[in-house]
Coordinates of C-alpha atoms in Angstrom, one line a residue:
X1 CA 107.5 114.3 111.8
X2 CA 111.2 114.1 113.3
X3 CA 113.4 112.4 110.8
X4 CA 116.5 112.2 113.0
X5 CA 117.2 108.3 112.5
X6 CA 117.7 109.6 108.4
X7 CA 121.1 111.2 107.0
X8 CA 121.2 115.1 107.0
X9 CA 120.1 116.9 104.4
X10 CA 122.5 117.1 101.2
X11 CA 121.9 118.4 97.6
X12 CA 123.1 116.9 94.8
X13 CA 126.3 117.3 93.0
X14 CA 125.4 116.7 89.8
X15 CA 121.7 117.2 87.9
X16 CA 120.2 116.9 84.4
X17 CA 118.1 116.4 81.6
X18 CA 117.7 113.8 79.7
X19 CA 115.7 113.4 76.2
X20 CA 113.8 110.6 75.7
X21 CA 111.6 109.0 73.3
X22 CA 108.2 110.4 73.2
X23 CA 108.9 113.7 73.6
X24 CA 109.7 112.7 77.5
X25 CA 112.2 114.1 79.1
X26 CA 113.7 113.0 82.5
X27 CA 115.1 114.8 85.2
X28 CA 118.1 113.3 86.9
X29 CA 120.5 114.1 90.0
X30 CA 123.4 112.3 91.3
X31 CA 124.1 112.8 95.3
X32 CA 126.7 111.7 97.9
X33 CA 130.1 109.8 96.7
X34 CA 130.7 110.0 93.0
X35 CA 133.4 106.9 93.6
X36 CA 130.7 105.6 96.0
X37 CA 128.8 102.5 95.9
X38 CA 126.0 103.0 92.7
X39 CA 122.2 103.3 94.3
X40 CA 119.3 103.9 92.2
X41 CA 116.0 105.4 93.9
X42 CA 113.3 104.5 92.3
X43 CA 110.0 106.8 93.6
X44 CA 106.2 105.5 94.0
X45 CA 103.3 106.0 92.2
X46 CA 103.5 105.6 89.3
X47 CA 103.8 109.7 89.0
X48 CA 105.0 110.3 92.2
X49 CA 108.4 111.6 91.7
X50 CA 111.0 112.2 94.2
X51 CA 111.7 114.7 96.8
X52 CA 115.1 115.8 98.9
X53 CA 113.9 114.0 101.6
X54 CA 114.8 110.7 99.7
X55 CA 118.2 111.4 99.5
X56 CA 118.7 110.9 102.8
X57 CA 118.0 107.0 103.3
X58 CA 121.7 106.9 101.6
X59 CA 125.0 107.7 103.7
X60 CA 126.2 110.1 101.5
X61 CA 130.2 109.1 102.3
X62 CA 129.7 106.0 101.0
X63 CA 126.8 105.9 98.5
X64 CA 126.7 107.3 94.8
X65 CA 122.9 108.1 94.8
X66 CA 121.1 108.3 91.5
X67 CA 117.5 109.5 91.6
X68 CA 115.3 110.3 88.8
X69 CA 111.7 111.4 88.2
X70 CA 109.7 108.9 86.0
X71 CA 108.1 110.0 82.8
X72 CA 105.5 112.4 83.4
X73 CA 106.0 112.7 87.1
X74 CA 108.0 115.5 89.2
X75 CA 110.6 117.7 87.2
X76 CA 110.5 114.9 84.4
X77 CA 108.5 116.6 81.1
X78 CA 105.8 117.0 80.2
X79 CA 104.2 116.3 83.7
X80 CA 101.5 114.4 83.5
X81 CA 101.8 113.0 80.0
X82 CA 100.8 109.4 78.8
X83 CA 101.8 108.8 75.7
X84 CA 104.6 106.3 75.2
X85 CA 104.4 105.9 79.7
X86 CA 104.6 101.9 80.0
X87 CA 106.4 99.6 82.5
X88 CA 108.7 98.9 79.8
X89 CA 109.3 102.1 78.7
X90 CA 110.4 102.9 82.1
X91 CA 112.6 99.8 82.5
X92 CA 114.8 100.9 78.8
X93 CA 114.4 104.9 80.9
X94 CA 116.4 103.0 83.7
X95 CA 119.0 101.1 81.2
X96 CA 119.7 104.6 79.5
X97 CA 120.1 106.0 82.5
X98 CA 122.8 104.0 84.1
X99 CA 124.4 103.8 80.5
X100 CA 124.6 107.4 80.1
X101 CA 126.2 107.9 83.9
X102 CA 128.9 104.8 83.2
X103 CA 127.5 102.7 85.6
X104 CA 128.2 98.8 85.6
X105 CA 125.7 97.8 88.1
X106 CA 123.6 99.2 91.1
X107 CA 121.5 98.4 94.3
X108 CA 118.0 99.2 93.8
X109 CA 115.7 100.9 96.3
X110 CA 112.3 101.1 95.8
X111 CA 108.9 101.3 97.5
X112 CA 105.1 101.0 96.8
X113 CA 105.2 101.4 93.1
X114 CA 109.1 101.3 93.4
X115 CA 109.2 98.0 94.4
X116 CA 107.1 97.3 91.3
X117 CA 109.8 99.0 88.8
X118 CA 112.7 97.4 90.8
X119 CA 111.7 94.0 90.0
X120 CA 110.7 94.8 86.3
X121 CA 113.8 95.8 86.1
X122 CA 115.7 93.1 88.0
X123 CA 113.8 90.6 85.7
X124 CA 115.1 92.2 82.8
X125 CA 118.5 93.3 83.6
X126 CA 119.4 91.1 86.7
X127 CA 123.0 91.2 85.2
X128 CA 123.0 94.9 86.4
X129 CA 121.7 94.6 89.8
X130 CA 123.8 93.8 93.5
X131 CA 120.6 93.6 95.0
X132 CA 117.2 95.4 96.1
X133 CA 115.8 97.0 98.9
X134 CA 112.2 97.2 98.2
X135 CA 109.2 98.5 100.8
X136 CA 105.6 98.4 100.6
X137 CA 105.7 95.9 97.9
X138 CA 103.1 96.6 94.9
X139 CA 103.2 93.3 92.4
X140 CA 100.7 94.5 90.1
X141 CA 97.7 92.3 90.1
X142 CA 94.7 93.1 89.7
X143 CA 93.6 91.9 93.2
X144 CA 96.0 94.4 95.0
X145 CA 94.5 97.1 91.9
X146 CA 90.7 96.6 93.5
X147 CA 91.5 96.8 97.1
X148 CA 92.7 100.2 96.6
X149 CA 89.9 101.2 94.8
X150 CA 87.4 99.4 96.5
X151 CA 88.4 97.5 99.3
X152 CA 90.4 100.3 101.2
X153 CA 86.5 101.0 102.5
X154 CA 86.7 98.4 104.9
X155 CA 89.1 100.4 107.0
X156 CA 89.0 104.2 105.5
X157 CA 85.3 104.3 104.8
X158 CA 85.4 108.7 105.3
X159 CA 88.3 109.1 103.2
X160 CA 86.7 106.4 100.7
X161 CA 83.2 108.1 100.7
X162 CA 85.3 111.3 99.3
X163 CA 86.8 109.5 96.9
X164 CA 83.8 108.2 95.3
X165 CA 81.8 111.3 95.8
X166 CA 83.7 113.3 93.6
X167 CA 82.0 111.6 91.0
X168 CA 78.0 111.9 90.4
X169 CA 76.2 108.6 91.8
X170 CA 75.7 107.2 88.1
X171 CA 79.8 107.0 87.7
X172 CA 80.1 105.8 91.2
X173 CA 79.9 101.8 89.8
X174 CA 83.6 102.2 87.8
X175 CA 85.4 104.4 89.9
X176 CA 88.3 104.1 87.6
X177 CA 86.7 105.0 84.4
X178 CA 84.9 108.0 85.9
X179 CA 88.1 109.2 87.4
X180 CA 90.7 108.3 84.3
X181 CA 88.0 110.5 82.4
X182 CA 88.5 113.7 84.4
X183 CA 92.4 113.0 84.9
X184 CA 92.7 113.0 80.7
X185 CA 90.4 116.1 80.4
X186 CA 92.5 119.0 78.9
X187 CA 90.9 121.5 81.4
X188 CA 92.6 122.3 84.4
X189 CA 89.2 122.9 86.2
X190 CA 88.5 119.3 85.6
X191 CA 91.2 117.5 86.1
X192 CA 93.2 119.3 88.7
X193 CA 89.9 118.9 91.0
X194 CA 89.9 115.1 90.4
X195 CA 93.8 114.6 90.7
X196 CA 93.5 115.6 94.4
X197 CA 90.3 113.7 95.2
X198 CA 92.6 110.9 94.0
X199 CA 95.5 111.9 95.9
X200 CA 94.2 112.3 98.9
X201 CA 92.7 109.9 99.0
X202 CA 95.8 107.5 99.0
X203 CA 97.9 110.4 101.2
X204 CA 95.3 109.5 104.0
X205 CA 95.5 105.9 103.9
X206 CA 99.1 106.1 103.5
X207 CA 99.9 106.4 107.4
X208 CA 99.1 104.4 110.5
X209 CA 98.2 107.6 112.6
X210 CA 96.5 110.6 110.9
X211 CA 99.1 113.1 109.1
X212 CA 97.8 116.2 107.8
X213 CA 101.3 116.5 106.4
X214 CA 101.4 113.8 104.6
X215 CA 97.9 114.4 103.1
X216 CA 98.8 118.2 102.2
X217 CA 101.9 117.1 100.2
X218 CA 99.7 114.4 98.0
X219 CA 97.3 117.4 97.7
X220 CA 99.8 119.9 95.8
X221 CA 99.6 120.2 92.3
X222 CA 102.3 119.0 90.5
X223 CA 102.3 115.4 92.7
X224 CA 98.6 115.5 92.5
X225 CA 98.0 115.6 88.7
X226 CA 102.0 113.4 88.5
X227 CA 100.4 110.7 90.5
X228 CA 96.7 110.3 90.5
X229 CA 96.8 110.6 86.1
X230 CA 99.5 108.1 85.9
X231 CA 98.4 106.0 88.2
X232 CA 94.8 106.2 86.7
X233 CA 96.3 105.1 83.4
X234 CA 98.7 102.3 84.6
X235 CA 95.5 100.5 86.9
X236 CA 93.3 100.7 83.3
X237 CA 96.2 98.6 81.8
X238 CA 97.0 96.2 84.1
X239 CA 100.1 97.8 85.0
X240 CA 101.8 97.3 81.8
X241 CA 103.0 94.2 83.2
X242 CA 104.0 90.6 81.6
X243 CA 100.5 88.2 81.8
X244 CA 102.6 85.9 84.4
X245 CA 103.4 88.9 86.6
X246 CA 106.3 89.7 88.7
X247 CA 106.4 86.4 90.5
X248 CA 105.6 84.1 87.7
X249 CA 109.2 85.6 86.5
X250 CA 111.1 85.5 90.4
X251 CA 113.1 82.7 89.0
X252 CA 114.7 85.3 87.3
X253 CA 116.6 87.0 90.0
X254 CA 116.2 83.9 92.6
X255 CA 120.1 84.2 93.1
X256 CA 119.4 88.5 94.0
X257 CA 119.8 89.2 97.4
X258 CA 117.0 91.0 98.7
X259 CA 115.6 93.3 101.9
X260 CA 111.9 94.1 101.9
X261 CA 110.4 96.3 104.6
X262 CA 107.1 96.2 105.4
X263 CA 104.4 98.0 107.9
X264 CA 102.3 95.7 109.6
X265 CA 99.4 97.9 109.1
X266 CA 100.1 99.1 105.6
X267 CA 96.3 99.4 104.1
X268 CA 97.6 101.0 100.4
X269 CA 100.0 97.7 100.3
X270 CA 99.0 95.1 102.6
X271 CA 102.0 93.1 104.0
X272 CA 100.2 89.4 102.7
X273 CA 101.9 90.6 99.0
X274 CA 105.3 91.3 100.9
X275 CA 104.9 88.1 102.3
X276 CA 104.4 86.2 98.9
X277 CA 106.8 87.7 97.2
X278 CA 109.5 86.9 100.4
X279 CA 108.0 83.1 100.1
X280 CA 109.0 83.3 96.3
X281 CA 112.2 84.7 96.7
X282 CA 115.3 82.3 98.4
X283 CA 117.6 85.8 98.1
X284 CA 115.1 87.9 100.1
X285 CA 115.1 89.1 103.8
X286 CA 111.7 90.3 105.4
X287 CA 111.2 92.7 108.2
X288 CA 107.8 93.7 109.5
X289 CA 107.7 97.1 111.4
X290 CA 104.8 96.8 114.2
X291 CA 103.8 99.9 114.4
X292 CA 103.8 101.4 110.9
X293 CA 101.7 101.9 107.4
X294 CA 102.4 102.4 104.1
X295 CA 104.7 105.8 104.1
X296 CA 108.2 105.3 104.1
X297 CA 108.9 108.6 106.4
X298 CA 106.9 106.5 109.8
X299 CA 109.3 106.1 112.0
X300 CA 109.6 102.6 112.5
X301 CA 109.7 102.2 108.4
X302 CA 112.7 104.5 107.9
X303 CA 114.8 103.1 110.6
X304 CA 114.3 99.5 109.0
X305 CA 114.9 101.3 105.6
X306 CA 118.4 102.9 106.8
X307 CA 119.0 99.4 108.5
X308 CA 118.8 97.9 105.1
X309 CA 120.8 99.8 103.2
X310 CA 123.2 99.7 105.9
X311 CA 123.9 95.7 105.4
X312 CA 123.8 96.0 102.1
X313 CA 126.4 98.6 102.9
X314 CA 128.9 96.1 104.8
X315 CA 128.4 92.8 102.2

């Protein structure tokens, strides 16, 4: 997939570890400017974590990129683990974060479950944030929780019907219970077989045309077991979320200026939730890319993405 429209590749200046409560510990890199503009990545999921291409959405003159892996995702230890992983845990993970680099206050970036964590975190800290550029926005609800694990049939029936058939037909009724039960097994045979059902199954829903790339880099291990375990464990709890939900709180950051990106033929995200959340929000600017899905690499997406950050840039 040419990525030419994206900054070249740069690593970072500065990494690290960071302890955290629960035995979690995150890992941490600082890239670009370190008198630049603060910028905090925030990666998808949850359990994800974040990869080198990411740095590059960021011109790195300019730009003081922070990007961190999640507990339990990526380079953050132990991978996979789910004790003491919350949405608020995560949001205080952010705060000591940016308290232990100095920083006063930061765009955010953030897509799919990104966008999710941005706005916790907004909501919470909106003192700390310039403004947010989010992308295949993920509120939470339970709604947007069934159509990935059901609905996506509609329109991905082959990669759906192996989904579901990595489970015996008598588990096939609760998808998420049969799978969260393999995903918490402590043998590798079990669960690492179920964390790529899971993952590729999202990896090839993710993209408007087919991308065996994509799907292969979902597939590897330590994104695999990251992102399908976490993600298991934050659908069984409603996302850890407050029982209003990200919009019932918008008022919160209603002054926030915001750019949200979205592909018009994004199946993991559909663009109505972008839509509502843009309707809520009298700080937010949306763009639909025609021709695009859910990944943030399709063309059209990271051109928009770049764009964003760009005018965010020259405020």
């Amino acid at each position: 997939m040419p990525r030419g429209d994206l900054f070249p590749d740069i690593a970072p200046y500065e990494t690290g570890l960071l302890p955290l409560s629960g035995g979690h510990v995150m890992y941490w890199e600082q890239v670009g400017n370190p008198r630049g503009q603060p910028v905090l990545f925030l990666h998808g999921g949850p359990g994800a974590g974040a990869g080198a291409v990411h740095r590059r959405f960021f011109d790195p003159g300019h730009w003081r990129i922070v990007i961190f892996d999640q507990r339990g995702a990526g380079r953050s230890r132990p991978l996979g683990e789910l004790r003491e992983n919350t949405t608020p845990h995560l949001v205080s993970d952010i705060e000591t974060l940016r308290r232990f680099l100095g920083i006063e206050r930061w765009l955010l970036f953030g897509g799919s479950w990104g966008s999710t964590l941005a706005l916790a975190y907004a909501q919470e800290h909106p003192e700390r944030v310039t403004g947010c550029v989010l992308r295949g926005v993920f509120l939470g609800r339970q709604t947007e929780v069934e159509w990935f694990l059901d609905g996506l049939k509609r329109v991905f029936p082959d990669a759906w019907a192996a989904f579901a058939e990595h489970l015996p037909p008598e588990e096939r009724g609760d998808l998420l219970a049969g799978y969260l039960k393999r995903l918490c097994d402590p043998d590798p045979a079990v669960h690492l077989p179920a964390a790529r059902a899971w993952s590729q199954y999202e990896g090839s829903c993710s993209t408007l045309l087919p991308s065996p790339e994509t799907v292969a880099s979902f597939a590897q291990d330590r994104t695999a077991l990251g992102l399908a375990r976490i993600e298991a464990h934050y659908f069984a709890h409603d996302l850890f979320l407050p029982p209003e939900g990200l919009l019932g709180r918008i008022g919160r950051i209603a002054s926030i200026p915001a750019e949200i990106v979205q592909g018009r033929y994004d199946m993991v995200c559909p663009p109505e939730t972008a839509f509502e959340l843009a309707a809520a929000w009298p700080g937010a600017r949306l763009t639909i890319v025609p021709d695009a899905g859910h990944s943030a690499l399709e063309p059209g997406v990271r051109t928009a993405l770049v764009s964003a950050v760009e005018r965010f840039r020259r405020r």
